[in-house]
XYZ file of C-alpha atoms in Angstrom:
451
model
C 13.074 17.223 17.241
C 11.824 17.958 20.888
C 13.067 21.550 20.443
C 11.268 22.272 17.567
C 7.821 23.450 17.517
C 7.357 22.606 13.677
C 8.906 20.816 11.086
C 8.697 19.119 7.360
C 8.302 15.200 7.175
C 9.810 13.797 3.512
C 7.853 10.883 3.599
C 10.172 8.773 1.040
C 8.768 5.908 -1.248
C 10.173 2.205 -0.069
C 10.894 0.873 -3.792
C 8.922 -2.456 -4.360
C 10.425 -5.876 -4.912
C 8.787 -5.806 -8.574
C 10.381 -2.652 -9.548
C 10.676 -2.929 -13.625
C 10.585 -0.568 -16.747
C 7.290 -1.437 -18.545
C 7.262 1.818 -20.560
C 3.626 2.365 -18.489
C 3.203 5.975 -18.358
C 2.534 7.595 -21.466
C 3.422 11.341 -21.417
C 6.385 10.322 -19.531
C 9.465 10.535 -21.869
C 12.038 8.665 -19.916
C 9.547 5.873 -19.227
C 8.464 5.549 -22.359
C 12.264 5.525 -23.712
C 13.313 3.064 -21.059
C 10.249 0.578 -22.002
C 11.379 -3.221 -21.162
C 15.051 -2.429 -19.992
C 15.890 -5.090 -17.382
C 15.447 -3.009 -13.870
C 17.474 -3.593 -10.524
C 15.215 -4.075 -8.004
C 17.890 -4.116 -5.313
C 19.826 -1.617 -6.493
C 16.542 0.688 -6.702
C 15.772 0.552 -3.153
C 19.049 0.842 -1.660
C 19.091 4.167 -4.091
C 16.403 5.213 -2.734
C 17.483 4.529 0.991
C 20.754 5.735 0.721
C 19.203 9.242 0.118
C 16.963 9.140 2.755
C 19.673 8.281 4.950
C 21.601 11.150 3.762
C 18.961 13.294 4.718
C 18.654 11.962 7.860
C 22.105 12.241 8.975
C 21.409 16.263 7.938
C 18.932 16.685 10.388
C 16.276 16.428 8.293
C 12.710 14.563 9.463
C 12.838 11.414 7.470
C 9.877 8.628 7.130
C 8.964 5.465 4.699
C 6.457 4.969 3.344
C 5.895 0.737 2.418
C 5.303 0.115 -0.994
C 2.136 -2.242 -2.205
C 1.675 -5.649 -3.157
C 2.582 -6.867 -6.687
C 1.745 -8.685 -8.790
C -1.993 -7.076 -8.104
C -3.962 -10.160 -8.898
C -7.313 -8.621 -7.447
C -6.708 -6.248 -10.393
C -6.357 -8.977 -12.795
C -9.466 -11.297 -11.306
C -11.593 -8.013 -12.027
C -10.571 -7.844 -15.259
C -11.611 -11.693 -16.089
C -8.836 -14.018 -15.028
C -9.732 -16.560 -12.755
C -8.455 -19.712 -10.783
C -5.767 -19.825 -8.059
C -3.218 -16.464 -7.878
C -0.577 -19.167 -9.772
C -2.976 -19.657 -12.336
C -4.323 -16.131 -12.544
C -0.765 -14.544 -13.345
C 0.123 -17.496 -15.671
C -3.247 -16.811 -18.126
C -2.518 -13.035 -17.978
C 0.742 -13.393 -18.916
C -0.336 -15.879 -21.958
C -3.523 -13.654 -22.762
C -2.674 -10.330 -22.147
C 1.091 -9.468 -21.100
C 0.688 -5.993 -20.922
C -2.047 -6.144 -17.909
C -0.205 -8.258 -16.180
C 3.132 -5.741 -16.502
C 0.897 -2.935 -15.434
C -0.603 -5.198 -12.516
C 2.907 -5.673 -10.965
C 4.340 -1.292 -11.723
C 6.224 -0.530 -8.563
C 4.871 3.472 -9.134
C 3.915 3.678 -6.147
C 7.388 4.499 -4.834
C 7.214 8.036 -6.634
C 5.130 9.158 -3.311
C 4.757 12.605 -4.201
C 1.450 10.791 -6.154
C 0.243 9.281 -3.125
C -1.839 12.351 -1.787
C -2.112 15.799 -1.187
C -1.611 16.774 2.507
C -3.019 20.215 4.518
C -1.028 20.696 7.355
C -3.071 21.924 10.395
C -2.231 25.607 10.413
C -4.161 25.557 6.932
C -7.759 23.448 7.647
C -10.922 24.806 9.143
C -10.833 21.819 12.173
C -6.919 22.336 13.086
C -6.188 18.436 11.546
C -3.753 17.720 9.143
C -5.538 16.201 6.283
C -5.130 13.596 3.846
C -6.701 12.972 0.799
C -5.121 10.043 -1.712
C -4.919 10.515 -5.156
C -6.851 8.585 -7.769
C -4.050 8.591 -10.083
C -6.696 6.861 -12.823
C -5.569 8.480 -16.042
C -2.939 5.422 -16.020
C -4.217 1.535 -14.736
C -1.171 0.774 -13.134
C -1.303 3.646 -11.145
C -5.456 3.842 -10.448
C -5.025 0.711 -8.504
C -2.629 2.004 -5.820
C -5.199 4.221 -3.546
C -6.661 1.708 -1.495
C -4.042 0.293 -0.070
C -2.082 3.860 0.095
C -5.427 4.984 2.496
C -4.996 1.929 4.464
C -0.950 2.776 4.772
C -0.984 6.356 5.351
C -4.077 5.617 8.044
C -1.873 3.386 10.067
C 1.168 6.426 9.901
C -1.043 8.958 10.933
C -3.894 6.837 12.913
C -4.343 9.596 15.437
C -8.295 11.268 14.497
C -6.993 14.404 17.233
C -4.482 15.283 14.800
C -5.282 13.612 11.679
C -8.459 13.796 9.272
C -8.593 11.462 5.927
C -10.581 11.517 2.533
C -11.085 8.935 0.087
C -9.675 8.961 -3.326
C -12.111 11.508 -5.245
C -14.270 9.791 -7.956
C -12.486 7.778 -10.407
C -13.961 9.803 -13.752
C -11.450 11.941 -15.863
C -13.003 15.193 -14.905
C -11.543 14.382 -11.446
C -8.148 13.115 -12.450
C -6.421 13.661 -9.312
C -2.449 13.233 -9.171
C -1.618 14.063 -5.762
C 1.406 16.473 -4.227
C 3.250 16.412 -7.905
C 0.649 19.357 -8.967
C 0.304 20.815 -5.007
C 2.907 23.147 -3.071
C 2.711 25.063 0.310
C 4.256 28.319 0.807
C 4.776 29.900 4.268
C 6.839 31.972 6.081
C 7.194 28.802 8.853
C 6.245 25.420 8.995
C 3.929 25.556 11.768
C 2.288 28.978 10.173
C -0.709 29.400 7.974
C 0.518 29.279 4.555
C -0.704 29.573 0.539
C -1.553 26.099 -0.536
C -0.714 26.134 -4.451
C -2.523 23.397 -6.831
C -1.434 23.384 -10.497
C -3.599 21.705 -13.023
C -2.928 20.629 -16.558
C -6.898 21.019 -17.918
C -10.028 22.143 -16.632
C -13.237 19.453 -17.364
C -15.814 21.650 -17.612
C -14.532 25.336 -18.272
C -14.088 23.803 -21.841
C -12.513 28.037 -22.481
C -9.465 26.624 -21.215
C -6.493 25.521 -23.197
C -5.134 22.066 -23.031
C -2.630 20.053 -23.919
C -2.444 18.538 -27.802
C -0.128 15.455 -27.201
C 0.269 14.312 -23.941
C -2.743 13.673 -20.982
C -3.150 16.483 -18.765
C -2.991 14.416 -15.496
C -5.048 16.626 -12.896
C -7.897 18.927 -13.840
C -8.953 21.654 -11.930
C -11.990 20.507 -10.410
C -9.799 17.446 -8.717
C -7.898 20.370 -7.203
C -10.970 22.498 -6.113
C -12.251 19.473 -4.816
C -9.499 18.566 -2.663
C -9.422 22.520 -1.345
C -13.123 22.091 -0.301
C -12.377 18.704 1.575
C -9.493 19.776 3.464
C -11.458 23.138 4.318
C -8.710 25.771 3.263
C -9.866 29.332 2.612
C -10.440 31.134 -0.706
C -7.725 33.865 1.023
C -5.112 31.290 1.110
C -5.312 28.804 -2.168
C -4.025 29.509 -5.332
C -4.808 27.527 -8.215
C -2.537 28.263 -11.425
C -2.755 26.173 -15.241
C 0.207 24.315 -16.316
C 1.384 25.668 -19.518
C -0.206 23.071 -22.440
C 3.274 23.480 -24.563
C 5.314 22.026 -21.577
C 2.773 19.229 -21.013
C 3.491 18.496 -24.458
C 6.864 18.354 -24.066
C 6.819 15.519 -21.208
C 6.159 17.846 -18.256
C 3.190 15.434 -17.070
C 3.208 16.668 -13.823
C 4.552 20.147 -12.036
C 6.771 18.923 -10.022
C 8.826 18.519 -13.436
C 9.263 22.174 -13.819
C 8.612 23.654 -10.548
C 9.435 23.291 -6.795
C 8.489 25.520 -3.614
C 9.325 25.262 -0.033
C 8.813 27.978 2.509
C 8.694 31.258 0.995
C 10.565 30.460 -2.269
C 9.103 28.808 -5.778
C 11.915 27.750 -7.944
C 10.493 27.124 -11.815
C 11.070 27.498 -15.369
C 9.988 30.795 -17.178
C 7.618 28.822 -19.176
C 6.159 26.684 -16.260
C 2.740 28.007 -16.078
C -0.005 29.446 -18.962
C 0.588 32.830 -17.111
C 3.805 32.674 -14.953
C 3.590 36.974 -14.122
C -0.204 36.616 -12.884
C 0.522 33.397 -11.138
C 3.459 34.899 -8.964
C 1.568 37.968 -8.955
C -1.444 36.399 -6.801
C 1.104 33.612 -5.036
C 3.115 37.165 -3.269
C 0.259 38.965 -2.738
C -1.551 35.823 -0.815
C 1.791 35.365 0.912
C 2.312 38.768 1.892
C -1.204 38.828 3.648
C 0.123 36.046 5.935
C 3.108 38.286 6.515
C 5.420 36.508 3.989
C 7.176 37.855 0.860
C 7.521 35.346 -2.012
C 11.267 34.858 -3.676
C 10.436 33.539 -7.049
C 13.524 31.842 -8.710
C 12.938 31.577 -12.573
C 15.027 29.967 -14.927
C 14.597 31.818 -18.211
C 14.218 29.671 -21.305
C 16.625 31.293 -23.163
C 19.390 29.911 -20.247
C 18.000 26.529 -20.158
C 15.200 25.004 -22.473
C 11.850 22.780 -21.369
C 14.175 20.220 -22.918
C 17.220 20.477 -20.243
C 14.715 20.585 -17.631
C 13.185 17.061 -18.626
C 16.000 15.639 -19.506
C 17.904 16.594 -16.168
C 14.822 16.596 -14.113
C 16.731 20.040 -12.661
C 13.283 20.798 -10.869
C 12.130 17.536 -9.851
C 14.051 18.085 -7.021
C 14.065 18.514 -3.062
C 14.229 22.101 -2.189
C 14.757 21.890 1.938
C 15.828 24.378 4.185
C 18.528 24.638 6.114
C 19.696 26.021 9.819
C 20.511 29.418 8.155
C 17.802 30.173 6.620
C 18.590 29.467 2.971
C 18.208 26.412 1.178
C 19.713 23.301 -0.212
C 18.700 21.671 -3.522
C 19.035 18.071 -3.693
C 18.762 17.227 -7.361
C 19.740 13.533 -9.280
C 23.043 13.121 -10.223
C 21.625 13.617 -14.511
C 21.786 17.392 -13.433
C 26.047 16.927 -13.090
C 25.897 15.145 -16.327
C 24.084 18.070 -18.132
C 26.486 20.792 -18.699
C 24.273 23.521 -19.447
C 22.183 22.636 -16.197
C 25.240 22.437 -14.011
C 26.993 25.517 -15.616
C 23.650 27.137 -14.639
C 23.291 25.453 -11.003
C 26.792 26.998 -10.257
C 26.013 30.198 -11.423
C 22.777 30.038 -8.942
C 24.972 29.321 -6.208
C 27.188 31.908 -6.870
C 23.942 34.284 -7.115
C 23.575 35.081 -3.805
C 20.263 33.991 -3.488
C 17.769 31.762 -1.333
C 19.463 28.824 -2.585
C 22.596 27.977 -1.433
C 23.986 24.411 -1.652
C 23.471 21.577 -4.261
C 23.586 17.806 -3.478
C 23.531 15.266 -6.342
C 22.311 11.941 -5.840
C 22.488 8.568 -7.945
C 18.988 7.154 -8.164
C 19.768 6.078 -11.636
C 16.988 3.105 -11.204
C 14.095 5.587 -10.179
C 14.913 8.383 -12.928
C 14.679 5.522 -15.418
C 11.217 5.175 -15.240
C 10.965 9.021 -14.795
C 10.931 10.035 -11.050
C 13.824 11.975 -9.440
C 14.039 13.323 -5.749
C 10.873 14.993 -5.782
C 9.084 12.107 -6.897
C 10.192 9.956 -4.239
C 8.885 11.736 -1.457
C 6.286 13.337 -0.091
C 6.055 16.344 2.482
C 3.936 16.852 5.867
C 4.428 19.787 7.866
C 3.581 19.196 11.350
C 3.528 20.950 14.596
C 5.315 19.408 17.610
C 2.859 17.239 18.873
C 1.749 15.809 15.716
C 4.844 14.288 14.814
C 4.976 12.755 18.804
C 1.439 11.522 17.711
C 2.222 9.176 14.668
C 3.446 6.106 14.304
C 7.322 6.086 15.250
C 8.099 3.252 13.582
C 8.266 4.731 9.945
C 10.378 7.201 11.246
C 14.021 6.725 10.005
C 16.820 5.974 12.373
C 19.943 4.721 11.827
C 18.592 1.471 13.163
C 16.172 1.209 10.729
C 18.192 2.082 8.006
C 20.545 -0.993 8.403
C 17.340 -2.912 9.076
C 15.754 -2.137 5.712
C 19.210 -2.811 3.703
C 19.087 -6.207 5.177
C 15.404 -6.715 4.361
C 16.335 -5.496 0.775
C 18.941 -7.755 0.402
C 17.148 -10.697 2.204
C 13.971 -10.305 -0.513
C 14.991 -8.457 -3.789
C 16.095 -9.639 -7.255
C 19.098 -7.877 -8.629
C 17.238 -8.338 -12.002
C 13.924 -7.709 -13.563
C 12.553 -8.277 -16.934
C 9.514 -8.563 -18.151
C 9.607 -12.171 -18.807
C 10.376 -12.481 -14.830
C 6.756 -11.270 -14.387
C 5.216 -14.181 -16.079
C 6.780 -16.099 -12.797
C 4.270 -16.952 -9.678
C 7.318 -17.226 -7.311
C 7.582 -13.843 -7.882
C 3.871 -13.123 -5.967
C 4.952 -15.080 -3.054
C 8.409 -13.359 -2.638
C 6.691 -10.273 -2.572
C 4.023 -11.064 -0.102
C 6.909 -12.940 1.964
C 8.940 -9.599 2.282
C 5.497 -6.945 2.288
C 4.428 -9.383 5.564
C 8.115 -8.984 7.431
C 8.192 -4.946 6.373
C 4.358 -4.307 8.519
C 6.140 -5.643 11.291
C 9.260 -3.779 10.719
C 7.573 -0.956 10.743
C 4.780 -1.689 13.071
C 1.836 -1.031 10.109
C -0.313 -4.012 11.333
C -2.588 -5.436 8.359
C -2.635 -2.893 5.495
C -1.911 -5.429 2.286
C -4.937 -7.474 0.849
C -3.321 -10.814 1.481
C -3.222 -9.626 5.437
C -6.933 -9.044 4.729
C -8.140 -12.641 3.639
C-alpha cells in the first residue's frame, strides 16, 4: 500500500451475533420469502469473512466494519416497555413479538446502507466526508445510525482528513439509504470524479413518477441534500430516477440492478426511468474530467428484472484489477442461474472492461436479501488518508484468524425467532460487541460502553 498514491477501501459488514430472517424489509423479495427460517449466525459471519479474506489475499484494501448491539432495548424502552433489560425483552416478546424481532435485525451488516462517502478529490475542503444514512422507511433499520456515526468516527477519527454529518432528518421526504443508491466514477481513485445518486421518488416534485407497490427507499432531496453537505459541484454530480417498474419488481435499492467502479457502470437496460439520458450526462460529466464512460448494459430481452433479483447478478463487487480491467465478484446464486451464467460467460468472452468472475457462498446474507455489494462499503482514499485511520479495522491475516475465533467463541449456530424471546441472548451479545472494540481498537462506541 506504501507505493500507491490512491486506493479503494471495501469496508465489509462484521455479521452480528443475532443474525435471523424476520421477513423485516418489505419490498425486499428474498426477505420477505425467507420470513422466520432458522438463520446461522456462525455460519453468516464466517461467510462473510471468508470473502473478505479472499479479497485480501488479492491485494485488495480490506476493512470491518463492527456490527451493533442487539437486542436494541433503548429502542424498545422508547416504545413503552419498561423494567430491567431481562424484563424489557421478556414483555416485548409477550406483547408485541414483532418489535422485539425488528429490535434485534442484524441489517446493519449490509454496509453499503451505512453512509454515503465523498472521497477528498470530490469536496470543497479536500476531506473525505461521511454522512450516515437514516435508513427510516424500515424500524429495524432507522435505529442503526447512531451507533454507525459513533463507529465510523472512531475508523476515520482524523478531522485533517475526515469531515462527518449526521443522519439527515428522519421524515420520509428525506429517506436516505446510503451508498446502495450512490456510485463514483473516475478515471483514478485519487482523481476528481462524477459522484452518481439514484433515487426511487422525489417528495416534493410530485411530476415525478413513483413506484405503485413497493417503498421507494431514497428520494431525491435526501440525495441533493447529501451533495450540498459534502460540498461537491453541480459540474460533477449526477442524479438519475430509478425506474418505478423495477422498484416494483423488488429492486428496492440500485445497487440491485446497477454497479460502477472507475470509469465503467455495469446495469440492466431497464435500470433507470431514462437509461440513454442518464449515460448521456454520466459520459459527458466524465469526459470533462478527462474520462470516457464504458457503459455495460444487459438488455432485457437477454436477461429479465426477474434474473437479476433472483441472482442478485448486479449486487455485486465490480473491483479493478493490476491490468486495468476488472473482476466481478458476484454470489454463488449467479452459477446456479443458467441464463445469468450463460450470459456472464458470454461477457467474459466479450472482450470488454470486465474480465474475470468470482462466485462466492454467502448463502446466509442473500437470504435476507444482500449479496456482495451489500456487504460492503467503498472509500477511496489518497495515500495519507489511509496511513491516517485507525489500523486496527484493517484486515490482516492476523486478524482474520482472530475474528474466526471470536465468531466461534460467541455465535449460535442457530437462530429462530423464538431464540429472541431469550435475555441470555442480550448478554452474549454485549459479551462478544465488548471483546470486538478491543479487537479492533474502537474504544466505547456501543450504548452499554456508554452507561
Amino acid at each position: 500500500m506504501s507505493r500507491l498514491t490512491s486506493c479503494e477501501l471495501n469496508i465489509d459488514g462484521l455479521v452480528g451475533p443475532t443474525h435471523n430472517y424476520g421477513g423485516l424489509s418489505y419490498g425486499n423479495v428474498a426477505s420477505q420469502n425467507n420470513c422466520q427460517v432458522a438463520s446461522n449466525p456462525r455460519e453468516a459471519a464466517r461467510q462473510g469473512l471468508a470473502k473478505m479474506k479472499a479479497l485480501m489475499d488479492m491485494g485488495y484494501a480490506q476493512a470491518v466494519l463492527a456490527p451493533q448491539e442487539r437486542p436494541d432495548v433503548h429502542a424498545l424502552r422508547a416504545c413503552g416497555f419498561t423494567g430491567s433489560d431481562a424484563q424489557v425483552i421478556e414483555k416485548a416478546a409477550r406483547e408485541a413479538m414483532p418489535l422485539l424481532v425488528a429490535s434485534c435485525s442484524a441489517s446493519s451488516m449490509w454496509t453499503a446502507n451505512a453512509a454515503t462517502v465523498s472521497p477528498s478529490a470530490d469536496t470543497a475542503d479536500g476531506r473525505v466526508h461521511f454522512t450516515a444514512s437514516n435508513l427510516n422507511c424500515k424500524f429495524h433499520r432507522s435505529i442503526e445510525h447512531p451507533t454507525t456515526s459513533r463507529v465510523l468516527a472512531a475508523m476515520f477519527a482524523d478531522e485533517r482528513y475526515f469531515a462527518h454529518h449526521a443522519a439527515l432528518p428522519a421524515v420520509s421526504q428525506f429517506g436516505d439509504e446510503g451508498a446502495a443508491n450512490h456510485t463514483r466514477l473516475c478515471r483514478d481513485y485519487g482523481e476528481r470524479g462524477v459522484e452518481f445518486f439514484v433515487f426511487g421518488r422525489s417528495a416534493f416534485d410530485l411530476r415525478l413518477p413513483a413506484p405503485q407497490r413497493y417503498p421507494a427507499r431514497q428520494t431525491l432531496e435526501a440525495s441533493q441534500a447529501v451533495a450540498r453537505l459534502h460540498g461537491l459541484a453541480d459540474d460533477a454530480v449526477v442524479f438519475a430516477q430509478q425506474n418505478p417498474a423495477v422498484v416494483d419488481q423488488g429492486v428496492f435499492h440500485n445497487d440491485v440492478i446497477a454497479v460502477g467502479n472507475g470509469q465503467v457502470l455495469f446495469h440492466h437496460e431497464d435500470a433507470f426511468l431514462d437509461s440513454e439520458r442518464v449515460a448521456g450526462e454520466l459520459g459527458d460529466k466524465l469526459a470533462r474530467l478527462g474520462g470516457q464512460l464504458q457503459s455495460v448494459c444487459v438488455p432485457r430481452h437477454v436477461l429479465g428484472v426477474e434474473d437479476a433479483v433472483r441472482s442478485y447478478l448486479f449486487n455485486s463487487q465490480l473491483l479493478s484489477r493490476a491490468d486495468g480491467r476488472m473482476l466481478l465478484v458476484v454470489p454463488e446464486e449467479c452459477r446456479g442461474n443458467p441464463r445469468v451464467w450463460a450470459y456472464l460467460q458470454t461477457l467474459l468472452g466479450s472482450d470488454g472492461p470486465i474480465a474475470e468472475v468470482r462466485a462466492f457462498d454467502l448463502k446466509q446474507s442473500m437470504q435476507n436479501g444482500g449479496g456482495p455489494a451489500c456487504l460492503r462499503l467503498r472509500v477511496a482514499l489518497q495515500a495519507e488518508e489511509l496511513a491516517a485511520m485507525n489500523p486496527g479495522v484493517m484486515l490482516t491475516p492476523e486478524l482474520y484468524e482472530r475474528l474466526l475465533q471470536w465468531v466461534d467463541r460467541h455465535y449460535r449456530d442457530r437462530l429462530s425467532e423464538h431464540d429472541l424471546a431469550d435475555p441470555q441472548l442480550l448478554d452474549e451479545c454485549r459479551t462478544a460487541l465488548d471483546e470486538l472494540t478491543l479487537i479492533l481498537d474502537l474504544g466505547a462506541v456501543y450504548p452499554f460502553q456508554l452507561i
